[in-house]
Amino acid sequence: MNNYMNKFSVDGLFDTLKKNLPILYLIAVGLGMLFNYCKFNLFSINIFQYASVFDFLISPFEDLNILWFILVTPCFPLLAKYGDKYWEKHFPKSYKKLSFGISEKPWFRTYQRIVFWCVFIYYIFFAAFSYGWITKKIIERQEPIQVRYMDDETVEGKLIGKVGNTLFLLDGDFVRVIPLDGVVKEMNWPLSAE
């Protein structure tokens, strides 16, 4: 009987993973796109002009910070949900008092879900914009690198990143866009004043 229950729970786990893994991967890709957009947008770079579909598919795994965010973030809502249930069950008087008595209203659960999802979405965007600003400050402090063209001309700048076959360098107040293939040698534009 115990062996049957173990087999049933393992089969259930695999079925759940098969159903939810594609959705979780799409969420991870969306978060990776958002984080990369926030990073490159601070340098006036529209990442969608340069990135291919493959770049977006691997975007959550390119930067360890994004990957950690994707793995750790689900813990916060779960802790909040179970902490709220624990508090409501074990300390109902203080729960009712701190919720100003609305916890006993019939619409409270719906209200609670809406507020939770609004706060969670705000948290994701706040984290993405914070990641962009922190990454920008790190890039501005790093040492410049040199890129040598095939005709032995070299350019120098701080590495912003690489998207597809395009390299982005920060050179003072200018962003250098260097295609790694093709006929165009280099493009420059000034940073927008923010």
Coordinates of N, CA and C in Angstrom, one line a residue:
M1 N 0.8 -1.2 0.0 CA 0.0 0.0 0.0 C 0.9 1.3 0.0
N2 N 1.9 1.3 0.8 CA 2.8 2.4 0.9 C 3.5 2.6 -0.4
N3 N 4.0 1.6 -1.0 CA 4.6 1.7 -2.3 C 3.7 2.3 -3.4
Y4 N 2.4 1.9 -3.3 CA 1.4 2.4 -4.2 C 1.3 3.9 -4.0
M5 N 1.2 4.4 -2.8 CA 1.1 5.8 -2.5 C 2.3 6.6 -3.0
N6 N 3.5 6.0 -2.8 CA 4.7 6.7 -3.3 C 4.7 6.8 -4.8
K7 N 4.3 5.8 -5.5 CA 4.2 5.8 -6.9 C 3.2 6.8 -7.4
F8 N 2.1 6.9 -6.7 CA 1.0 7.8 -7.1 C 1.5 9.3 -6.9
S9 N 2.2 9.6 -5.8 CA 2.7 10.9 -5.5 C 3.8 11.3 -6.5
V10 N 4.7 10.4 -6.9 CA 5.7 10.7 -7.9 C 5.1 10.9 -9.3
D11 N 4.1 10.1 -9.6 CA 3.4 10.3 -10.9 C 2.7 11.6 -10.9
G12 N 2.1 12.0 -9.8 CA 1.4 13.3 -9.7 C 2.3 14.4 -9.8
L13 N 3.5 14.3 -9.2 CA 4.5 15.3 -9.3 C 5.0 15.5 -10.8
F14 N 5.2 14.4 -11.5 CA 5.7 14.5 -12.9 C 4.6 15.1 -13.7
D15 N 3.3 14.7 -13.5 CA 2.2 15.3 -14.3 C 2.1 16.8 -14.0
T16 N 2.3 17.2 -12.8 CA 2.2 18.6 -12.5 C 3.3 19.4 -13.1
L17 N 4.6 18.8 -13.1 CA 5.7 19.4 -13.8 C 5.5 19.5 -15.3
K18 N 5.0 18.4 -15.9 CA 4.7 18.5 -17.3 C 3.8 19.6 -17.7
K19 N 2.8 19.8 -16.9 CA 1.8 20.8 -17.2 C 2.3 22.2 -17.0
N20 N 3.0 22.4 -15.9 CA 3.4 23.7 -15.5 C 4.8 24.2 -15.9
L21 N 5.7 23.3 -16.3 CA 7.0 23.7 -16.7 C 7.0 24.7 -17.9
P22 N 6.2 24.4 -19.0 CA 6.2 25.4 -20.1 C 5.8 26.8 -19.6
I23 N 4.8 26.8 -18.8 CA 4.3 28.1 -18.3 C 5.3 28.8 -17.4
L24 N 6.0 28.0 -16.6 CA 7.0 28.6 -15.7 C 8.2 29.1 -16.6
Y25 N 8.5 28.4 -17.7 CA 9.6 28.8 -18.6 C 9.2 30.1 -19.3
L26 N 8.0 30.2 -19.7 CA 7.5 31.5 -20.4 C 7.5 32.7 -19.4
I27 N 7.2 32.4 -18.2 CA 7.3 33.5 -17.2 C 8.7 33.9 -17.0
A28 N 9.6 32.9 -16.9 CA 11.1 33.2 -16.8 C 11.6 34.0 -18.0
V29 N 11.2 33.7 -19.2 CA 11.6 34.4 -20.4 C 11.1 35.8 -20.3
G30 N 9.8 36.0 -19.9 CA 9.2 37.3 -19.8 C 10.0 38.2 -18.7
L31 N 10.3 37.6 -17.6 CA 11.1 38.3 -16.6 C 12.5 38.6 -17.1
G32 N 13.1 37.7 -17.8 CA 14.5 38.0 -18.4 C 14.4 39.1 -19.4
M33 N 13.3 39.2 -20.2 CA 13.2 40.3 -21.2 C 13.0 41.6 -20.5
L34 N 12.2 41.6 -19.4 CA 11.9 42.8 -18.7 C 13.2 43.3 -18.0
F35 N 14.0 42.5 -17.4 CA 15.2 42.9 -16.7 C 16.2 43.4 -17.8
N36 N 16.4 42.7 -18.9 CA 17.3 43.2 -19.9 C 16.8 44.5 -20.5
Y37 N 15.5 44.6 -20.7 CA 15.0 45.9 -21.3 C 15.3 47.0 -20.3
C38 N 15.1 46.8 -19.0 CA 15.4 47.9 -18.0 C 16.9 48.2 -18.0
K39 N 17.7 47.3 -18.2 CA 19.2 47.5 -18.2 C 19.6 48.3 -19.4
F40 N 19.2 47.9 -20.6 CA 19.6 48.6 -21.8 C 18.9 49.9 -22.0
N41 N 17.7 50.0 -21.6 CA 16.9 51.2 -21.7 C 17.6 52.4 -21.0
L42 N 18.3 52.2 -20.0 CA 19.0 53.3 -19.3 C 20.1 53.8 -20.1
F43 N 20.5 53.1 -21.1 CA 21.6 53.6 -22.0 C 21.0 54.0 -23.4
S44 N 19.7 54.2 -23.4 CA 18.9 54.6 -24.6 C 19.0 53.6 -25.7
I45 N 19.1 52.3 -25.4 CA 19.2 51.2 -26.3 C 17.8 50.5 -26.3
N46 N 17.2 50.4 -27.5 CA 16.0 49.6 -27.7 C 16.4 48.2 -28.0
I47 N 16.4 47.4 -27.0 CA 17.0 46.0 -27.1 C 16.2 45.2 -28.2
F48 N 14.9 45.5 -28.4 CA 14.1 44.8 -29.3 C 14.5 45.0 -30.8
Q49 N 15.3 46.0 -31.1 CA 15.8 46.2 -32.4 C 16.9 45.2 -32.7
Y50 N 17.7 44.8 -31.7 CA 18.9 44.0 -31.9 C 18.8 42.6 -31.5
A51 N 17.8 42.2 -30.7 CA 17.7 40.9 -30.2 C 16.9 40.0 -31.1
S52 N 17.3 38.7 -31.2 CA 16.6 37.7 -31.9 C 15.7 36.9 -30.9
V53 N 14.9 36.1 -31.4 CA 14.0 35.3 -30.6 C 14.9 34.4 -29.6
F54 N 16.0 33.9 -30.2 CA 16.9 33.0 -29.4 C 17.4 33.8 -28.2
D55 N 17.8 35.1 -28.4 CA 18.3 35.9 -27.3 C 17.3 36.0 -26.2
F56 N 16.0 36.1 -26.5 CA 15.0 36.2 -25.4 C 14.8 34.9 -24.8
L57 N 14.9 33.8 -25.5 CA 14.7 32.5 -24.9 C 15.7 32.1 -23.9
I58 N 17.0 32.7 -24.1 CA 18.0 32.4 -23.1 C 18.2 33.5 -22.1
S59 N 17.5 34.6 -22.2 CA 17.7 35.8 -21.4 C 17.6 35.6 -19.9
P60 N 16.8 34.7 -19.4 CA 16.8 34.5 -17.9 C 18.1 33.8 -17.4
F61 N 18.8 33.1 -18.3 CA 20.0 32.4 -17.9 C 21.3 33.1 -18.2
E62 N 21.2 34.2 -18.8 CA 22.5 34.9 -19.2 C 23.1 35.6 -18.0
D63 N 22.3 36.1 -17.1 CA 22.8 36.8 -15.9 C 22.4 36.1 -14.7
L64 N 23.3 35.8 -13.8 CA 23.1 35.0 -12.6 C 22.1 35.7 -11.7
N65 N 22.2 37.1 -11.7 CA 21.3 37.9 -10.8 C 19.8 37.7 -11.2
I66 N 19.6 37.7 -12.5 CA 18.2 37.4 -13.0 C 17.7 36.0 -12.6
L67 N 18.6 35.1 -12.8 CA 18.2 33.7 -12.5 C 17.9 33.5 -11.0
W68 N 18.7 34.2 -10.1 CA 18.5 34.1 -8.7 C 17.1 34.8 -8.4
F69 N 16.9 35.9 -9.0 CA 15.6 36.5 -8.8 C 14.4 35.6 -9.2
I70 N 14.5 35.0 -10.3 CA 13.5 34.1 -10.8 C 13.3 32.9 -9.8
L71 N 14.4 32.4 -9.3 CA 14.3 31.2 -8.4 C 13.8 31.6 -7.0
V72 N 14.2 32.8 -6.5 CA 13.9 33.2 -5.1 C 12.6 33.9 -4.9
T73 N 12.2 34.6 -5.9 CA 11.0 35.4 -5.9 C 9.7 34.6 -5.5
P74 N 9.5 33.4 -6.0 CA 8.3 32.7 -5.6 C 8.2 32.4 -4.1
C75 N 9.3 32.4 -3.4 CA 9.3 32.1 -2.0 C 8.6 33.2 -1.2
F76 N 8.7 34.5 -1.6 CA 8.1 35.6 -0.9 C 6.5 35.5 -0.9
P77 N 5.9 35.3 -2.1 CA 4.4 35.2 -2.0 C 4.0 34.0 -1.2
L78 N 4.7 32.9 -1.3 CA 4.3 31.7 -0.5 C 4.4 32.0 1.0
L79 N 5.5 32.6 1.4 CA 5.7 33.0 2.8 C 4.6 33.9 3.3
A80 N 4.3 34.9 2.4 CA 3.2 35.9 2.8 C 1.9 35.2 2.9
K81 N 1.6 34.3 2.0 CA 0.3 33.6 2.0 C 0.2 32.7 3.2
Y82 N 1.2 31.9 3.5 CA 1.1 31.0 4.6 C 1.2 31.7 6.0
G83 N 2.0 32.8 6.0 CA 2.1 33.6 7.2 C 0.8 34.3 7.5
D84 N 0.1 34.7 6.5 CA -1.3 35.3 6.6 C -2.3 34.3 7.2
K85 N -2.2 33.1 6.6 CA -3.2 32.1 7.0 C -2.9 31.7 8.5
Y86 N -1.6 31.6 8.8 CA -1.2 31.2 10.2 C -1.6 32.3 11.1
W87 N -1.4 33.5 10.8 CA -1.8 34.6 11.7 C -3.3 34.7 11.9
E88 N -4.1 34.5 10.8 CA -5.5 34.5 10.9 C -6.1 33.3 11.7
K89 N -5.4 32.2 11.6 CA -5.9 31.0 12.3 C -5.5 31.0 13.8
H90 N -4.3 31.4 14.1 CA -3.8 31.4 15.5 C -4.0 32.7 16.3
F91 N -4.1 33.8 15.6 CA -4.3 35.1 16.3 C -5.5 35.8 15.7
P92 N -6.7 35.3 15.8 CA -7.8 35.9 15.0 C -8.2 37.3 15.5
K93 N -8.0 37.6 16.8 CA -8.3 38.9 17.4 C -7.4 40.0 16.8
S94 N -6.1 39.7 16.8 CA -5.2 40.7 16.3 C -5.3 40.9 14.8
Y95 N -5.6 39.7 14.1 CA -5.8 39.8 12.7 C -7.0 40.7 12.3
K96 N -8.1 40.5 13.0 CA -9.3 41.3 12.8 C -9.1 42.7 13.1
K97 N -8.3 43.0 14.2 CA -8.1 44.4 14.6 C -7.2 45.1 13.6
L98 N -6.1 44.4 13.1 CA -5.2 45.0 12.2 C -5.8 45.2 10.8
S99 N -6.8 44.3 10.4 CA -7.5 44.5 9.1 C -8.7 45.4 9.3
F100 N -8.8 46.1 10.4 CA -9.9 47.0 10.6 C -11.3 46.4 10.5
G101 N -11.4 45.1 10.8 CA -12.6 44.4 10.8 C -13.1 44.0 9.4
I102 N -12.4 44.3 8.3 CA -12.9 43.9 7.0 C -12.6 42.5 6.7
S103 N -11.8 41.8 7.5 CA -11.5 40.4 7.3 C -12.8 39.5 7.4
E104 N -13.8 40.0 8.0 CA -15.0 39.2 8.2 C -16.1 39.6 7.1
K105 N -15.7 40.5 6.2 CA -16.7 40.8 5.1 C -16.6 39.7 4.0
P106 N -17.7 39.5 3.3 CA -17.7 38.4 2.3 C -16.8 38.7 1.1
W107 N -16.5 39.9 0.8 CA -15.6 40.3 -0.3 C -14.2 40.4 0.1
F108 N -13.8 40.0 1.3 CA -12.4 40.2 1.8 C -11.4 39.3 1.0
R109 N -11.8 38.1 0.7 CA -10.8 37.2 0.0 C -10.5 37.7 -1.4
T110 N -11.5 38.2 -2.1 CA -11.3 38.7 -3.4 C -10.4 40.0 -3.3
Y111 N -10.7 40.8 -2.4 CA -9.9 42.0 -2.2 C -8.5 41.7 -1.8
Q112 N -8.3 40.7 -1.0 CA -7.0 40.2 -0.6 C -6.2 39.7 -1.8
R113 N -6.8 38.9 -2.7 CA -6.1 38.4 -3.9 C -5.8 39.6 -4.8
I114 N -6.7 40.5 -5.0 CA -6.4 41.7 -5.9 C -5.2 42.5 -5.4
V115 N -5.2 42.8 -4.1 CA -4.1 43.5 -3.5 C -2.8 42.8 -3.6
F116 N -2.9 41.5 -3.3 CA -1.7 40.6 -3.4 C -1.0 40.7 -4.8
W117 N -1.9 40.5 -5.8 CA -1.3 40.5 -7.2 C -0.8 41.9 -7.6
C118 N -1.5 42.9 -7.2 CA -1.0 44.3 -7.5 C 0.3 44.5 -6.9
V119 N 0.5 44.1 -5.6 CA 1.8 44.3 -4.9 C 2.8 43.5 -5.5
F120 N 2.5 42.2 -5.9 CA 3.5 41.3 -6.5 C 4.0 41.9 -7.9
I121 N 3.1 42.4 -8.7 CA 3.4 43.0 -10.0 C 4.3 44.2 -9.8
Y122 N 3.9 45.0 -8.9 CA 4.7 46.2 -8.5 C 6.1 45.8 -8.1
Y123 N 6.2 44.8 -7.3 CA 7.5 44.3 -6.8 C 8.4 43.8 -8.0
I124 N 7.8 43.1 -9.0 CA 8.6 42.7 -10.1 C 9.1 43.8 -10.9
F125 N 8.3 44.8 -11.2 CA 8.7 46.0 -11.9 C 9.8 46.8 -11.1
F126 N 9.5 47.0 -9.8 CA 10.5 47.7 -9.0 C 11.8 46.9 -9.0
A127 N 11.8 45.6 -8.9 CA 13.1 44.9 -8.9 C 13.8 45.0 -10.3
A128 N 13.0 45.0 -11.4 CA 13.6 45.1 -12.7 C 14.3 46.5 -12.9
F129 N 13.6 47.6 -12.5 CA 14.1 48.9 -12.6 C 15.3 49.1 -11.7
S130 N 15.3 48.5 -10.5 CA 16.4 48.5 -9.6 C 17.6 47.8 -10.1
Y131 N 17.4 46.7 -10.8 CA 18.4 45.9 -11.4 C 19.1 46.7 -12.5
G132 N 18.2 47.5 -13.3 CA 18.8 48.3 -14.3 C 19.7 49.4 -13.8
W133 N 19.2 50.1 -12.7 CA 20.0 51.2 -12.2 C 21.3 50.7 -11.5
I134 N 21.2 49.6 -10.8 CA 22.4 49.0 -10.2 C 23.4 48.5 -11.2
T135 N 22.9 47.9 -12.3 CA 23.8 47.4 -13.4 C 24.4 48.6 -14.1
K136 N 23.7 49.7 -14.3 CA 24.3 50.9 -14.9 C 25.4 51.4 -14.1
K137 N 25.2 51.5 -12.8 CA 26.3 52.0 -11.9 C 27.5 51.1 -11.9
I138 N 27.3 49.8 -12.0 CA 28.4 48.9 -12.1 C 29.2 49.1 -13.4
I139 N 28.4 49.3 -14.5 CA 29.1 49.4 -15.8 C 29.9 50.7 -15.9
E140 N 29.3 51.8 -15.3 CA 30.0 53.1 -15.3 C 31.3 53.0 -14.5
R141 N 31.4 52.1 -13.5 CA 32.7 52.0 -12.7 C 33.7 51.0 -13.2
Q142 N 33.3 50.2 -14.2 CA 34.2 49.2 -14.7 C 35.3 49.8 -15.6
E143 N 36.3 49.0 -15.8 CA 37.4 49.4 -16.6 C 37.1 49.3 -18.1
P144 N 37.5 50.2 -19.0 CA 37.2 50.0 -20.4 C 37.9 48.8 -21.0
I145 N 37.2 48.3 -22.1 CA 37.8 47.2 -22.8 C 38.2 47.8 -24.2
Q146 N 39.0 47.0 -24.9 CA 39.3 47.4 -26.3 C 38.8 46.4 -27.3
V147 N 38.2 46.9 -28.4 CA 37.8 46.1 -29.4 C 38.6 46.4 -30.7
R148 N 39.2 45.4 -31.3 CA 40.0 45.6 -32.5 C 39.2 45.1 -33.7
Y149 N 39.1 46.0 -34.7 CA 38.5 45.6 -36.0 C 39.5 44.8 -36.8
M150 N 39.0 44.3 -37.9 CA 39.8 43.5 -38.8 C 40.9 44.4 -39.5
D151 N 40.7 45.7 -39.6 CA 41.7 46.5 -40.2 C 42.7 47.1 -39.1
D152 N 42.7 46.5 -38.0 CA 43.6 46.9 -36.9 C 43.3 48.2 -36.2
E153 N 42.1 48.8 -36.5 CA 41.7 49.9 -35.7 C 41.1 49.5 -34.4
T154 N 41.3 50.2 -33.3 CA 40.8 49.8 -32.0 C 39.9 50.9 -31.5
V155 N 38.8 50.4 -30.8 CA 38.0 51.4 -30.1 C 37.9 50.9 -28.6
E156 N 37.7 51.8 -27.8 CA 37.7 51.5 -26.3 C 36.4 52.0 -25.7
G157 N 35.9 51.3 -24.7 CA 34.7 51.6 -24.0 C 34.4 50.6 -23.0
K158 N 33.4 51.0 -22.2 CA 32.9 50.1 -21.1 C 31.8 49.2 -21.6
L159 N 32.0 47.9 -21.4 CA 31.1 46.9 -21.9 C 29.7 47.0 -21.3
I160 N 28.7 47.4 -22.1 CA 27.3 47.4 -21.6 C 26.8 46.0 -21.7
G161 N 27.0 45.3 -22.8 CA 26.5 44.0 -23.0 C 26.6 43.6 -24.5
K162 N 26.2 42.4 -24.8 CA 26.1 41.9 -26.1 C 24.7 41.3 -26.3
V163 N 24.1 41.7 -27.4 CA 22.8 41.1 -27.7 C 22.9 40.6 -29.2
G164 N 22.6 39.3 -29.3 CA 22.7 38.8 -30.7 C 24.1 38.9 -31.2
N165 N 24.3 39.5 -32.4 CA 25.6 39.8 -33.0 C 26.0 41.3 -32.9
T166 N 25.5 41.9 -31.8 CA 25.8 43.3 -31.6 C 26.4 43.5 -30.2
L167 N 27.5 44.3 -30.2 CA 28.2 44.6 -29.0 C 27.9 46.1 -28.6
F168 N 27.6 46.4 -27.4 CA 27.4 47.8 -26.9 C 28.4 48.2 -26.0
L169 N 29.1 49.3 -26.3 CA 30.1 49.9 -25.4 C 29.7 51.3 -25.0
L170 N 30.0 51.7 -23.8 CA 29.8 53.1 -23.3 C 31.1 53.8 -23.4
D171 N 31.1 54.9 -24.2 CA 32.3 55.7 -24.4 C 32.0 57.1 -24.0
G172 N 32.2 57.4 -22.7 CA 31.9 58.8 -22.2 C 30.4 59.0 -22.2
D173 N 29.9 59.9 -23.0 CA 28.5 60.2 -23.2 C 27.9 59.6 -24.4
F174 N 28.6 58.7 -25.0 CA 28.2 58.1 -26.3 C 28.1 56.5 -26.1
V175 N 27.1 56.0 -26.8 CA 27.0 54.5 -26.8 C 27.5 54.1 -28.2
R176 N 28.4 53.2 -28.2 CA 28.9 52.6 -29.5 C 28.2 51.3 -29.7
V177 N 27.6 51.2 -30.9 CA 27.0 49.9 -31.3 C 27.8 49.3 -32.3
I178 N 28.4 48.1 -32.0 CA 29.4 47.5 -32.9 C 28.8 46.2 -33.4
P179 N 28.3 46.1 -34.7 CA 27.9 44.8 -35.2 C 29.1 43.9 -35.3
L180 N 28.9 42.7 -34.9 CA 30.0 41.7 -35.0 C 30.0 41.0 -36.3
D181 N 29.1 41.2 -37.2 CA 29.1 40.7 -38.6 C 28.5 41.7 -39.5
G182 N 28.7 41.7 -40.7 CA 28.1 42.6 -41.7 C 29.1 43.6 -42.2
V183 N 28.5 44.6 -42.9 CA 29.3 45.6 -43.6 C 29.5 46.8 -42.7
V184 N 28.5 47.2 -41.8 CA 28.6 48.4 -41.0 C 29.7 48.2 -39.9
K185 N 30.5 49.2 -39.8 CA 31.6 49.1 -38.9 C 31.2 49.5 -37.5
E186 N 30.5 50.6 -37.3 CA 30.2 51.1 -36.0 C 29.1 52.2 -36.1
M187 N 28.3 52.3 -35.0 CA 27.3 53.4 -35.0 C 27.5 54.0 -33.6
N188 N 27.3 55.3 -33.5 CA 27.4 56.0 -32.2 C 26.2 56.9 -32.0
W189 N 25.8 57.1 -30.8 CA 24.8 58.1 -30.5 C 25.0 58.5 -29.0
P190 N 24.6 59.8 -28.8 CA 24.8 60.3 -27.4 C 23.7 59.8 -26.5
L191 N 24.1 59.7 -25.2 CA 23.1 59.2 -24.2 C 22.1 60.4 -24.0
S192 N 20.9 60.0 -23.8 CA 19.9 61.0 -23.5 C 20.1 61.5 -22.1
A193 N 19.9 62.8 -21.9 CA 20.0 63.4 -20.5 C 18.8 63.1 -19.7
E194 N 19.0 62.4 -18.6 CA 17.8 62.0 -17.7 C 18.0 62.6 -16.4

